[in-house]
């Protein structure tokens, strides 16, 4: 058995704990130090890609679209968003932890085919919530996978991101017919209700972590009518 090698560590802002990047042959893992466990593994990428495939299906190949991806992680959602949107699209990826961006510029970046090198990618270093303050319809899709689901896991302040107030703020920044897509490790009917309360038309899709097998994840697809 090939042993894991530690490639780097990073502090999550707001006393969120410590992230560790490790590698074993071609497999990468991002862990939260302590009992909270693995946040991402490079062998389980299907549902991260599905987040973009489902959340951007309505703008497939279209010109001049603007998409937000939060956060970067291992870059699979960003890669899929770039693949599905048109050549003149812009994809803004927000990442809270600067080291995660640096890791993606290094060996980790190979996993998703180095999406940071695509001219259509723009990096926002900081909280993704900072992109939803304008009250002006700007985005055609917002794809959120900053945590394990609509409950702060890596960062307690992510609870705020999924609050009614924040869902309404995101709504203001979406064009009509645009989609807010949220990745979750579980299905939470209460969150479904919260999205409806904010005015979205909601459906959920169950996707597997790894090519038709592995854990079942939920993707909330909330459309601004
Ligand atoms: C589960 S990973 C994302 C995985 C990603 N979908 C992929 O395809 O690899 C969560 C990422 O979101 C970042 N993050 C956590 N809270 C955030 C926030 N409020 N704003 C921006 N990024 C955040 C974490 O540092 C981590 O890199």
JSON list of C-alpha atoms and ligand atoms in Angstrom, two decimals:
[
{"chain": "A", "resi": 1, "resn": "UNK", "atom": "CA", "xyz": [0.00, 0.00, 0.00]},
{"chain": "A", "resi": 2, "resn": "UNK", "atom": "CA", "xyz": [1.44, 3.38, -1.04]},
{"chain": "A", "resi": 3, "resn": "UNK", "atom": "CA", "xyz": [1.57, 5.72, 2.00]},
{"chain": "A", "resi": 4, "resn": "UNK", "atom": "CA", "xyz": [-0.05, 9.18, 1.98]},
{"chain": "A", "resi": 5, "resn": "UNK", "atom": "CA", "xyz": [2.34, 12.15, 1.65]},
{"chain": "A", "resi": 6, "resn": "UNK", "atom": "CA", "xyz": [1.47, 15.50, 3.22]},
{"chain": "A", "resi": 7, "resn": "UNK", "atom": "CA", "xyz": [1.69, 18.24, 0.52]},
{"chain": "A", "resi": 8, "resn": "UNK", "atom": "CA", "xyz": [0.44, 21.22, 2.52]},
{"chain": "A", "resi": 9, "resn": "UNK", "atom": "CA", "xyz": [-1.66, 22.66, 5.32]},
{"chain": "A", "resi": 10, "resn": "UNK", "atom": "CA", "xyz": [-3.83, 25.79, 5.48]},
{"chain": "A", "resi": 11, "resn": "UNK", "atom": "CA", "xyz": [-5.81, 27.66, 8.11]},
{"chain": "A", "resi": 12, "resn": "UNK", "atom": "CA", "xyz": [-9.46, 28.28, 7.26]},
{"chain": "A", "resi": 13, "resn": "UNK", "atom": "CA", "xyz": [-10.35, 31.94, 8.01]},
{"chain": "A", "resi": 14, "resn": "UNK", "atom": "CA", "xyz": [-12.61, 32.78, 10.99]},
{"chain": "A", "resi": 15, "resn": "UNK", "atom": "CA", "xyz": [-11.02, 30.06, 13.17]},
{"chain": "A", "resi": 16, "resn": "UNK", "atom": "CA", "xyz": [-12.51, 27.41, 10.88]},
{"chain": "A", "resi": 17, "resn": "UNK", "atom": "CA", "xyz": [-9.73, 24.90, 11.64]},
{"chain": "A", "resi": 18, "resn": "UNK", "atom": "CA", "xyz": [-6.99, 23.46, 9.47]},
{"chain": "A", "resi": 19, "resn": "UNK", "atom": "CA", "xyz": [-7.08, 21.89, 6.00]},
{"chain": "A", "resi": 20, "resn": "UNK", "atom": "CA", "xyz": [-4.52, 19.26, 4.95]},
{"chain": "A", "resi": 21, "resn": "UNK", "atom": "CA", "xyz": [-3.69, 18.27, 1.39]},
{"chain": "A", "resi": 22, "resn": "UNK", "atom": "CA", "xyz": [-2.29, 14.73, 1.00]},
{"chain": "A", "resi": 23, "resn": "UNK", "atom": "CA", "xyz": [-1.35, 12.60, -2.03]},
{"chain": "A", "resi": 24, "resn": "UNK", "atom": "CA", "xyz": [-1.05, 8.82, -2.60]},
{"chain": "A", "resi": 25, "resn": "UNK", "atom": "CA", "xyz": [0.05, 7.97, -6.15]},
{"chain": "A", "resi": 26, "resn": "UNK", "atom": "CA", "xyz": [-2.50, 9.80, -8.39]},
{"chain": "A", "resi": 27, "resn": "UNK", "atom": "CA", "xyz": [-5.08, 10.20, -5.59]},
{"chain": "A", "resi": 28, "resn": "UNK", "atom": "CA", "xyz": [-5.42, 13.49, -3.66]},
{"chain": "A", "resi": 29, "resn": "UNK", "atom": "CA", "xyz": [-7.35, 14.13, -0.47]},
{"chain": "A", "resi": 30, "resn": "UNK", "atom": "CA", "xyz": [-8.29, 17.34, 1.35]},
{"chain": "A", "resi": 31, "resn": "UNK", "atom": "CA", "xyz": [-8.99, 16.72, 5.04]},
{"chain": "A", "resi": 32, "resn": "UNK", "atom": "CA", "xyz": [-10.27, 18.82, 7.85]},
{"chain": "A", "resi": 33, "resn": "UNK", "atom": "CA", "xyz": [-7.89, 18.25, 10.74]},
{"chain": "A", "resi": 34, "resn": "UNK", "atom": "CA", "xyz": [-9.41, 16.42, 13.70]},
{"chain": "A", "resi": 35, "resn": "UNK", "atom": "CA", "xyz": [-12.56, 14.36, 13.85]},
{"chain": "A", "resi": 36, "resn": "UNK", "atom": "CA", "xyz": [-14.34, 16.20, 11.05]},
{"chain": "A", "resi": 37, "resn": "UNK", "atom": "CA", "xyz": [-12.71, 14.07, 8.34]},
{"chain": "A", "resi": 38, "resn": "UNK", "atom": "CA", "xyz": [-12.30, 14.14, 4.57]},
{"chain": "A", "resi": 39, "resn": "UNK", "atom": "CA", "xyz": [-13.74, 17.11, 2.70]},
{"chain": "A", "resi": 40, "resn": "UNK", "atom": "CA", "xyz": [-12.76, 15.99, -0.80]},
{"chain": "A", "resi": 41, "resn": "UNK", "atom": "CA", "xyz": [-11.15, 13.05, -2.60]},
{"chain": "A", "resi": 42, "resn": "UNK", "atom": "CA", "xyz": [-10.01, 13.25, -6.22]},
{"chain": "A", "resi": 43, "resn": "UNK", "atom": "CA", "xyz": [-11.48, 9.81, -7.02]},
{"chain": "A", "resi": 44, "resn": "UNK", "atom": "CA", "xyz": [-15.00, 11.03, -6.14]},
{"chain": "A", "resi": 45, "resn": "UNK", "atom": "CA", "xyz": [-15.74, 13.78, -8.62]},
{"chain": "A", "resi": 46, "resn": "UNK", "atom": "CA", "xyz": [-19.01, 12.85, -10.36]},
{"chain": "A", "resi": 47, "resn": "UNK", "atom": "CA", "xyz": [-21.42, 14.81, -8.18]},
{"chain": "A", "resi": 48, "resn": "UNK", "atom": "CA", "xyz": [-19.12, 17.88, -8.19]},
{"chain": "A", "resi": 49, "resn": "UNK", "atom": "CA", "xyz": [-19.24, 17.82, -12.00]},
{"chain": "A", "resi": 50, "resn": "UNK", "atom": "CA", "xyz": [-22.99, 17.14, -11.99]},
{"chain": "A", "resi": 51, "resn": "UNK", "atom": "CA", "xyz": [-23.46, 20.36, -9.99]},
{"chain": "A", "resi": 52, "resn": "UNK", "atom": "CA", "xyz": [-22.27, 22.34, -13.04]},
{"chain": "A", "resi": 53, "resn": "UNK", "atom": "CA", "xyz": [-23.86, 20.07, -15.67]},
{"chain": "A", "resi": 54, "resn": "UNK", "atom": "CA", "xyz": [-27.29, 20.39, -14.03]},
{"chain": "A", "resi": 55, "resn": "UNK", "atom": "CA", "xyz": [-26.92, 23.99, -12.86]},
{"chain": "A", "resi": 56, "resn": "UNK", "atom": "CA", "xyz": [-25.78, 25.23, -16.30]},
{"chain": "A", "resi": 57, "resn": "UNK", "atom": "CA", "xyz": [-27.95, 22.99, -18.55]},
{"chain": "A", "resi": 58, "resn": "UNK", "atom": "CA", "xyz": [-30.16, 26.00, -19.39]},
{"chain": "A", "resi": 59, "resn": "UNK", "atom": "CA", "xyz": [-27.18, 27.97, -20.79]},
{"chain": "A", "resi": 60, "resn": "UNK", "atom": "CA", "xyz": [-25.34, 25.10, -22.52]},
{"chain": "A", "resi": 61, "resn": "UNK", "atom": "CA", "xyz": [-23.04, 26.55, -25.22]},
{"chain": "A", "resi": 62, "resn": "UNK", "atom": "CA", "xyz": [-24.62, 30.03, -24.95]},
{"chain": "A", "resi": 63, "resn": "UNK", "atom": "CA", "xyz": [-22.52, 33.14, -25.54]},
{"chain": "A", "resi": 64, "resn": "UNK", "atom": "CA", "xyz": [-21.71, 35.84, -22.97]},
{"chain": "A", "resi": 65, "resn": "UNK", "atom": "CA", "xyz": [-22.96, 34.09, -19.86]},
{"chain": "A", "resi": 66, "resn": "UNK", "atom": "CA", "xyz": [-21.63, 34.73, -16.36]},
{"chain": "A", "resi": 67, "resn": "UNK", "atom": "CA", "xyz": [-21.39, 31.89, -13.85]},
{"chain": "A", "resi": 68, "resn": "UNK", "atom": "CA", "xyz": [-20.28, 31.85, -10.20]},
{"chain": "A", "resi": 69, "resn": "UNK", "atom": "CA", "xyz": [-18.63, 28.75, -8.71]},
{"chain": "A", "resi": 70, "resn": "UNK", "atom": "CA", "xyz": [-18.05, 28.68, -4.95]},
{"chain": "A", "resi": 71, "resn": "UNK", "atom": "CA", "xyz": [-15.57, 27.23, -3.86]},
{"chain": "A", "resi": 72, "resn": "UNK", "atom": "CA", "xyz": [-12.68, 25.87, -5.89]},
{"chain": "A", "resi": 73, "resn": "UNK", "atom": "CA", "xyz": [-11.82, 22.66, -3.94]},
{"chain": "A", "resi": 74, "resn": "UNK", "atom": "CA", "xyz": [-10.18, 20.35, -6.50]},
{"chain": "A", "resi": 75, "resn": "UNK", "atom": "CA", "xyz": [-11.60, 22.27, -9.47]},
{"chain": "A", "resi": 76, "resn": "UNK", "atom": "CA", "xyz": [-14.09, 19.67, -10.80]},
{"chain": "A", "resi": 77, "resn": "UNK", "atom": "CA", "xyz": [-17.16, 21.95, -10.72]},
{"chain": "A", "resi": 78, "resn": "UNK", "atom": "CA", "xyz": [-15.13, 24.76, -12.33]},
{"chain": "A", "resi": 79, "resn": "UNK", "atom": "CA", "xyz": [-13.89, 22.38, -15.05]},
{"chain": "A", "resi": 80, "resn": "UNK", "atom": "CA", "xyz": [-17.44, 21.19, -15.82]},
{"chain": "A", "resi": 81, "resn": "UNK", "atom": "CA", "xyz": [-18.79, 24.78, -15.85]},
{"chain": "A", "resi": 82, "resn": "UNK", "atom": "CA", "xyz": [-16.13, 25.76, -18.39]},
{"chain": "A", "resi": 83, "resn": "UNK", "atom": "CA", "xyz": [-16.95, 22.69, -20.51]},
{"chain": "A", "resi": 84, "resn": "UNK", "atom": "CA", "xyz": [-20.68, 23.31, -20.66]},
{"chain": "A", "resi": 85, "resn": "UNK", "atom": "CA", "xyz": [-20.75, 27.09, -21.14]},
{"chain": "A", "resi": 86, "resn": "UNK", "atom": "CA", "xyz": [-19.83, 28.92, -24.35]},
{"chain": "A", "resi": 87, "resn": "UNK", "atom": "CA", "xyz": [-16.45, 30.22, -25.49]},
{"chain": "A", "resi": 88, "resn": "UNK", "atom": "CA", "xyz": [-17.32, 33.77, -24.47]},
{"chain": "A", "resi": 89, "resn": "UNK", "atom": "CA", "xyz": [-18.61, 32.86, -21.03]},
{"chain": "A", "resi": 90, "resn": "UNK", "atom": "CA", "xyz": [-16.98, 34.01, -17.83]},
{"chain": "A", "resi": 91, "resn": "UNK", "atom": "CA", "xyz": [-16.72, 31.74, -14.80]},
{"chain": "A", "resi": 92, "resn": "UNK", "atom": "CA", "xyz": [-15.88, 33.42, -11.50]},
{"chain": "A", "resi": 93, "resn": "UNK", "atom": "CA", "xyz": [-14.59, 30.95, -8.93]},
{"chain": "A", "resi": 94, "resn": "UNK", "atom": "CA", "xyz": [-14.65, 32.13, -5.30]},
{"chain": "A", "resi": 95, "resn": "UNK", "atom": "CA", "xyz": [-12.29, 30.45, -2.83]},
{"chain": "A", "resi": 96, "resn": "UNK", "atom": "CA", "xyz": [-11.97, 31.35, 0.84]},
{"chain": "A", "resi": 97, "resn": "UNK", "atom": "CA", "xyz": [-8.61, 29.67, 1.48]},
{"chain": "A", "resi": 98, "resn": "UNK", "atom": "CA", "xyz": [-5.69, 31.15, -0.53]},
{"chain": "A", "resi": 99, "resn": "UNK", "atom": "CA", "xyz": [-3.64, 27.93, -0.20]},
{"chain": "A", "resi": 100, "resn": "UNK", "atom": "CA", "xyz": [-6.37, 25.97, -2.01]},
{"chain": "A", "resi": 101, "resn": "UNK", "atom": "CA", "xyz": [-5.80, 28.21, -5.05]},
{"chain": "A", "resi": 102, "resn": "UNK", "atom": "CA", "xyz": [-2.03, 27.69, -4.75]},
{"chain": "A", "resi": 103, "resn": "UNK", "atom": "CA", "xyz": [-2.50, 23.88, -4.48]},
{"chain": "A", "resi": 104, "resn": "UNK", "atom": "CA", "xyz": [-4.54, 23.97, -7.70]},
{"chain": "A", "resi": 105, "resn": "UNK", "atom": "CA", "xyz": [-1.71, 25.81, -9.43]},
{"chain": "A", "resi": 106, "resn": "UNK", "atom": "CA", "xyz": [0.58, 22.92, -8.37]},
{"chain": "A", "resi": 107, "resn": "UNK", "atom": "CA", "xyz": [0.25, 19.12, -8.61]},
{"chain": "A", "resi": 108, "resn": "UNK", "atom": "CA", "xyz": [-3.42, 19.09, -7.53]},
{"chain": "A", "resi": 109, "resn": "UNK", "atom": "CA", "xyz": [-4.37, 21.11, -10.63]},
{"chain": "A", "resi": 110, "resn": "UNK", "atom": "CA", "xyz": [-3.78, 18.07, -12.88]},
{"chain": "A", "resi": 111, "resn": "UNK", "atom": "CA", "xyz": [-6.90, 16.35, -11.45]},
{"chain": "A", "resi": 112, "resn": "UNK", "atom": "CA", "xyz": [-9.34, 18.67, -13.23]},
{"chain": "A", "resi": 113, "resn": "UNK", "atom": "CA", "xyz": [-7.12, 19.57, -16.20]},
{"chain": "A", "resi": 114, "resn": "UNK", "atom": "CA", "xyz": [-5.91, 22.90, -14.80]},
{"chain": "A", "resi": 115, "resn": "UNK", "atom": "CA", "xyz": [-9.14, 24.95, -15.14]},
{"chain": "A", "resi": 116, "resn": "UNK", "atom": "CA", "xyz": [-7.43, 27.98, -13.52]},
{"chain": "A", "resi": 117, "resn": "UNK", "atom": "CA", "xyz": [-5.39, 28.35, -16.74]},
{"chain": "A", "resi": 118, "resn": "UNK", "atom": "CA", "xyz": [-8.53, 28.86, -18.85]},
{"chain": "A", "resi": 119, "resn": "UNK", "atom": "CA", "xyz": [-8.82, 32.51, -19.99]},
{"chain": "A", "resi": 120, "resn": "UNK", "atom": "CA", "xyz": [-12.54, 32.45, -19.06]},
{"chain": "A", "resi": 121, "resn": "UNK", "atom": "CA", "xyz": [-11.76, 31.77, -15.37]},
{"chain": "A", "resi": 122, "resn": "UNK", "atom": "CA", "xyz": [-11.59, 34.64, -12.91]},
{"chain": "A", "resi": 123, "resn": "UNK", "atom": "CA", "xyz": [-10.58, 33.93, -9.29]},
{"chain": "A", "resi": 124, "resn": "UNK", "atom": "CA", "xyz": [-12.25, 35.77, -6.40]},
{"chain": "A", "resi": 125, "resn": "UNK", "atom": "CA", "xyz": [-10.13, 35.20, -3.31]},
{"chain": "A", "resi": 126, "resn": "UNK", "atom": "CA", "xyz": [-12.53, 35.47, -0.36]},
{"chain": "A", "resi": 127, "resn": "UNK", "atom": "CA", "xyz": [-16.03, 34.56, 0.73]},
{"chain": "A", "resi": 128, "resn": "UNK", "atom": "CA", "xyz": [-18.38, 33.76, -2.16]},
{"chain": "A", "resi": 129, "resn": "UNK", "atom": "CA", "xyz": [-21.07, 35.80, -0.33]},
{"chain": "A", "resi": 130, "resn": "UNK", "atom": "CA", "xyz": [-19.13, 38.95, -1.32]},
{"chain": "A", "resi": 131, "resn": "UNK", "atom": "CA", "xyz": [-20.32, 38.36, -4.91]},
{"chain": "A", "resi": 132, "resn": "UNK", "atom": "CA", "xyz": [-23.99, 38.75, -3.99]},
{"chain": "A", "resi": 133, "resn": "UNK", "atom": "CA", "xyz": [-24.19, 42.34, -2.75]},
{"chain": "A", "resi": 134, "resn": "UNK", "atom": "CA", "xyz": [-25.04, 44.17, -5.99]},
{"chain": "A", "resi": 135, "resn": "UNK", "atom": "CA", "xyz": [-28.88, 43.78, -6.18]},
{"chain": "A", "resi": 136, "resn": "UNK", "atom": "CA", "xyz": [-28.38, 43.83, -9.98]},
{"chain": "A", "resi": 137, "resn": "UNK", "atom": "CA", "xyz": [-29.16, 40.85, -12.26]},
{"chain": "A", "resi": 138, "resn": "UNK", "atom": "CA", "xyz": [-25.65, 39.75, -13.21]},
{"chain": "A", "resi": 139, "resn": "UNK", "atom": "CA", "xyz": [-25.34, 35.94, -13.19]},
{"chain": "A", "resi": 140, "resn": "UNK", "atom": "CA", "xyz": [-26.88, 33.17, -15.32]},
{"chain": "A", "resi": 141, "resn": "UNK", "atom": "CA", "xyz": [-25.94, 30.44, -12.84]},
{"chain": "A", "resi": 142, "resn": "UNK", "atom": "CA", "xyz": [-24.61, 30.27, -9.28]},
{"chain": "A", "resi": 143, "resn": "UNK", "atom": "CA", "xyz": [-23.11, 26.91, -8.28]},
{"chain": "A", "resi": 144, "resn": "UNK", "atom": "CA", "xyz": [-22.43, 26.50, -4.56]},
{"chain": "A", "resi": 145, "resn": "UNK", "atom": "CA", "xyz": [-20.36, 23.71, -3.04]},
{"chain": "A", "resi": 146, "resn": "UNK", "atom": "CA", "xyz": [-18.64, 25.42, -0.13]},
{"chain": "A", "resi": 147, "resn": "UNK", "atom": "CA", "xyz": [-19.62, 22.91, 2.52]},
{"chain": "A", "resi": 148, "resn": "UNK", "atom": "CA", "xyz": [-21.14, 19.51, 3.15]},
{"chain": "A", "resi": 149, "resn": "UNK", "atom": "CA", "xyz": [-24.58, 20.98, 2.61]},
{"chain": "A", "resi": 150, "resn": "UNK", "atom": "CA", "xyz": [-26.79, 23.81, 3.81]},
{"chain": "A", "resi": 151, "resn": "UNK", "atom": "CA", "xyz": [-25.11, 23.76, 7.22]},
{"chain": "A", "resi": 152, "resn": "UNK", "atom": "CA", "xyz": [-21.65, 25.19, 8.01]},
{"chain": "A", "resi": 153, "resn": "UNK", "atom": "CA", "xyz": [-19.05, 22.38, 8.10]},
{"chain": "A", "resi": 154, "resn": "UNK", "atom": "CA", "xyz": [-15.77, 23.97, 7.00]},
{"chain": "A", "resi": 155, "resn": "UNK", "atom": "CA", "xyz": [-16.86, 27.40, 8.12]},
{"chain": "A", "resi": 156, "resn": "UNK", "atom": "CA", "xyz": [-19.64, 28.24, 10.61]},
{"chain": "A", "resi": 157, "resn": "UNK", "atom": "CA", "xyz": [-20.32, 31.50, 8.74]},
{"chain": "A", "resi": 158, "resn": "UNK", "atom": "CA", "xyz": [-21.47, 29.38, 5.76]},
{"chain": "A", "resi": 159, "resn": "UNK", "atom": "CA", "xyz": [-24.71, 28.93, 7.72]},
{"chain": "A", "resi": 160, "resn": "UNK", "atom": "CA", "xyz": [-25.37, 32.56, 6.79]},
{"chain": "A", "resi": 161, "resn": "UNK", "atom": "CA", "xyz": [-24.85, 31.81, 3.10]},
{"chain": "A", "resi": 162, "resn": "UNK", "atom": "CA", "xyz": [-27.83, 29.43, 3.19]},
{"chain": "A", "resi": 163, "resn": "UNK", "atom": "CA", "xyz": [-30.06, 31.72, 5.26]},
{"chain": "A", "resi": 164, "resn": "UNK", "atom": "CA", "xyz": [-33.26, 33.21, 3.81]},
{"chain": "A", "resi": 165, "resn": "UNK", "atom": "CA", "xyz": [-31.63, 36.64, 3.69]},
{"chain": "A", "resi": 166, "resn": "UNK", "atom": "CA", "xyz": [-28.68, 35.33, 1.68]},
{"chain": "A", "resi": 167, "resn": "UNK", "atom": "CA", "xyz": [-30.87, 33.25, -0.67]},
{"chain": "A", "resi": 168, "resn": "UNK", "atom": "CA", "xyz": [-32.82, 36.46, -1.37]},
{"chain": "A", "resi": 169, "resn": "UNK", "atom": "CA", "xyz": [-29.57, 38.39, -1.97]},
{"chain": "A", "resi": 170, "resn": "UNK", "atom": "CA", "xyz": [-28.45, 35.75, -4.49]},
{"chain": "A", "resi": 171, "resn": "UNK", "atom": "CA", "xyz": [-31.89, 35.99, -6.15]},
{"chain": "A", "resi": 172, "resn": "UNK", "atom": "CA", "xyz": [-31.30, 39.73, -6.76]},
{"chain": "A", "resi": 173, "resn": "UNK", "atom": "CA", "xyz": [-28.06, 38.99, -8.63]},
{"chain": "A", "resi": 174, "resn": "UNK", "atom": "CA", "xyz": [-29.64, 36.37, -10.94]},
{"chain": "A", "resi": 175, "resn": "UNK", "atom": "CA", "xyz": [-31.21, 37.05, -14.33]},
{"chain": "A", "resi": 176, "resn": "UNK", "atom": "CA", "xyz": [-34.77, 35.73, -14.86]},
{"chain": "A", "resi": 177, "resn": "UNK", "atom": "CA", "xyz": [-34.67, 32.01, -15.72]},
{"chain": "A", "resi": 178, "resn": "UNK", "atom": "CA", "xyz": [-31.25, 31.63, -14.06]},
{"chain": "A", "resi": 179, "resn": "UNK", "atom": "CA", "xyz": [-30.39, 28.84, -11.63]},
{"chain": "A", "resi": 180, "resn": "UNK", "atom": "CA", "xyz": [-28.94, 28.65, -8.13]},
{"chain": "A", "resi": 181, "resn": "UNK", "atom": "CA", "xyz": [-27.56, 25.10, -7.75]},
{"chain": "A", "resi": 182, "resn": "UNK", "atom": "CA", "xyz": [-26.39, 23.82, -4.36]},
{"chain": "A", "resi": 183, "resn": "UNK", "atom": "CA", "xyz": [-24.49, 20.59, -3.60]},
{"chain": "A", "resi": 184, "resn": "UNK", "atom": "CA", "xyz": [-25.36, 18.72, -0.42]},
{"chain": "A", "resi": 185, "resn": "UNK", "atom": "CA", "xyz": [-24.32, 15.43, 1.16]},
{"chain": "A", "resi": 186, "resn": "UNK", "atom": "CA", "xyz": [-27.93, 14.94, 2.30]},
{"chain": "A", "resi": 187, "resn": "UNK", "atom": "CA", "xyz": [-31.50, 15.89, 1.36]},
{"chain": "A", "resi": 188, "resn": "UNK", "atom": "CA", "xyz": [-32.99, 18.43, 3.74]},
{"chain": "A", "resi": 189, "resn": "UNK", "atom": "CA", "xyz": [-36.70, 19.12, 3.05]},
{"chain": "A", "resi": 190, "resn": "UNK", "atom": "CA", "xyz": [-36.51, 22.16, 5.35]},
{"chain": "A", "resi": 191, "resn": "UNK", "atom": "CA", "xyz": [-33.94, 23.74, 3.05]},
{"chain": "A", "resi": 192, "resn": "UNK", "atom": "CA", "xyz": [-36.19, 23.01, 0.09]},
{"chain": "A", "resi": 193, "resn": "UNK", "atom": "CA", "xyz": [-38.89, 25.04, 1.84]},
{"chain": "A", "resi": 194, "resn": "UNK", "atom": "CA", "xyz": [-36.43, 27.84, 2.56]},
{"chain": "A", "resi": 195, "resn": "UNK", "atom": "CA", "xyz": [-35.59, 28.12, -1.17]},
{"chain": "A", "resi": 196, "resn": "UNK", "atom": "CA", "xyz": [-39.30, 28.23, -2.07]},
{"chain": "A", "resi": 197, "resn": "UNK", "atom": "CA", "xyz": [-39.85, 30.93, 0.54]},
{"chain": "A", "resi": 198, "resn": "UNK", "atom": "CA", "xyz": [-37.17, 33.02, -1.18]},
{"chain": "A", "resi": 199, "resn": "UNK", "atom": "CA", "xyz": [-39.22, 32.74, -4.39]},
{"chain": "A", "resi": 200, "resn": "UNK", "atom": "CA", "xyz": [-37.36, 30.02, -6.28]},
{"chain": "A", "resi": 201, "resn": "UNK", "atom": "CA", "xyz": [-38.97, 27.15, -8.21]},
{"chain": "A", "resi": 202, "resn": "UNK", "atom": "CA", "xyz": [-37.17, 24.13, -6.75]},
{"chain": "A", "resi": 203, "resn": "UNK", "atom": "CA", "xyz": [-36.35, 20.58, -7.79]},
{"chain": "A", "resi": 204, "resn": "UNK", "atom": "CA", "xyz": [-33.75, 18.17, -6.45]},
{"chain": "A", "resi": 205, "resn": "UNK", "atom": "CA", "xyz": [-31.58, 15.58, -8.21]},
{"chain": "A", "resi": 206, "resn": "UNK", "atom": "CA", "xyz": [-29.81, 12.66, -6.53]},
{"chain": "A", "resi": 207, "resn": "UNK", "atom": "CA", "xyz": [-26.37, 11.94, -7.95]},
{"chain": "A", "resi": 208, "resn": "UNK", "atom": "CA", "xyz": [-23.77, 9.30, -7.08]},
{"chain": "A", "resi": 209, "resn": "UNK", "atom": "CA", "xyz": [-20.28, 10.25, -5.91]},
{"chain": "A", "resi": 210, "resn": "UNK", "atom": "CA", "xyz": [-18.48, 7.93, -8.33]},
{"chain": "A", "resi": 211, "resn": "UNK", "atom": "CA", "xyz": [-19.78, 6.74, -11.74]},
{"chain": "A", "resi": 212, "resn": "UNK", "atom": "CA", "xyz": [-23.10, 5.21, -10.65]},
{"chain": "A", "resi": 213, "resn": "UNK", "atom": "CA", "xyz": [-21.77, 4.02, -7.28]},
{"chain": "A", "resi": 214, "resn": "UNK", "atom": "CA", "xyz": [-20.76, 5.39, -3.91]},
{"chain": "A", "resi": 215, "resn": "UNK", "atom": "CA", "xyz": [-22.69, 7.79, -1.68]},
{"chain": "A", "resi": 216, "resn": "UNK", "atom": "CA", "xyz": [-25.81, 9.54, -2.95]},
{"chain": "A", "resi": 217, "resn": "UNK", "atom": "CA", "xyz": [-25.59, 13.33, -2.96]},
{"chain": "A", "resi": 218, "resn": "UNK", "atom": "CA", "xyz": [-28.35, 15.87, -3.42]},
{"chain": "A", "resi": 219, "resn": "UNK", "atom": "CA", "xyz": [-28.28, 18.81, -5.82]},
{"chain": "A", "resi": 220, "resn": "UNK", "atom": "CA", "xyz": [-30.86, 21.52, -5.25]},
{"chain": "A", "resi": 221, "resn": "UNK", "atom": "CA", "xyz": [-31.80, 23.30, -8.47]},
{"chain": "A", "resi": 222, "resn": "UNK", "atom": "CA", "xyz": [-33.52, 26.58, -7.66]},
{"chain": "A", "resi": 223, "resn": "UNK", "atom": "CA", "xyz": [-34.72, 28.59, -10.66]},
{"chain": "A", "resi": 224, "resn": "UNK", "atom": "CA", "xyz": [-35.65, 32.28, -10.60]},
{"chain": "A", "resi": 225, "resn": "UNK", "atom": "CA", "xyz": [-38.94, 32.24, -12.58]},
{"chain": "B", "resi": 1, "resn": "LIG", "atom": "C1", "xyz": [-16.13, 20.69, -0.99]},
{"chain": "B", "resi": 1, "resn": "LIG", "atom": "S1", "xyz": [-14.94, 21.81, -1.59]},
{"chain": "B", "resi": 1, "resn": "LIG", "atom": "C2", "xyz": [-15.50, 22.23, -3.21]},
{"chain": "B", "resi": 1, "resn": "LIG", "atom": "C3", "xyz": [-15.32, 21.15, -4.19]},
{"chain": "B", "resi": 1, "resn": "LIG", "atom": "C4", "xyz": [-15.51, 21.61, -5.63]},
{"chain": "B", "resi": 1, "resn": "LIG", "atom": "N1", "xyz": [-16.92, 21.60, -5.99]},
{"chain": "B", "resi": 1, "resn": "LIG", "atom": "C5", "xyz": [-14.74, 20.73, -6.59]},
{"chain": "B", "resi": 1, "resn": "LIG", "atom": "O1", "xyz": [-15.26, 20.47, -7.68]},
{"chain": "B", "resi": 1, "resn": "LIG", "atom": "O2", "xyz": [-13.62, 20.31, -6.30]},
{"chain": "B", "resi": 1, "resn": "LIG", "atom": "C6", "xyz": [-15.34, 23.29, -0.70]},
{"chain": "B", "resi": 1, "resn": "LIG", "atom": "C7", "xyz": [-14.41, 24.45, -1.02]},
{"chain": "B", "resi": 1, "resn": "LIG", "atom": "O3", "xyz": [-15.06, 25.66, -0.67]},
{"chain": "B", "resi": 1, "resn": "LIG", "atom": "C8", "xyz": [-14.16, 26.50, 0.03]},
{"chain": "B", "resi": 1, "resn": "LIG", "atom": "N2", "xyz": [-14.99, 27.40, 0.86]},
{"chain": "B", "resi": 1, "resn": "LIG", "atom": "C9", "xyz": [-15.57, 27.14, 2.06]},
{"chain": "B", "resi": 1, "resn": "LIG", "atom": "N3", "xyz": [-16.35, 28.18, 2.44]},
{"chain": "B", "resi": 1, "resn": "LIG", "atom": "C10", "xyz": [-16.26, 29.11, 1.45]},
{"chain": "B", "resi": 1, "resn": "LIG", "atom": "C11", "xyz": [-16.85, 30.40, 1.25]},
{"chain": "B", "resi": 1, "resn": "LIG", "atom": "N4", "xyz": [-17.69, 30.91, 2.13]},
{"chain": "B", "resi": 1, "resn": "LIG", "atom": "N5", "xyz": [-16.52, 31.09, 0.13]},
{"chain": "B", "resi": 1, "resn": "LIG", "atom": "C12", "xyz": [-15.67, 30.57, -0.81]},
{"chain": "B", "resi": 1, "resn": "LIG", "atom": "N6", "xyz": [-15.09, 29.34, -0.67]},
{"chain": "B", "resi": 1, "resn": "LIG", "atom": "C13", "xyz": [-15.38, 28.62, 0.43]},
{"chain": "B", "resi": 1, "resn": "LIG", "atom": "C14", "xyz": [-13.28, 25.52, 0.79]},
{"chain": "B", "resi": 1, "resn": "LIG", "atom": "O4", "xyz": [-12.05, 26.12, 1.16]},
{"chain": "B", "resi": 1, "resn": "LIG", "atom": "C15", "xyz": [-13.12, 24.40, -0.25]},
{"chain": "B", "resi": 1, "resn": "LIG", "atom": "O5", "xyz": [-12.04, 24.64, -1.12]}
]
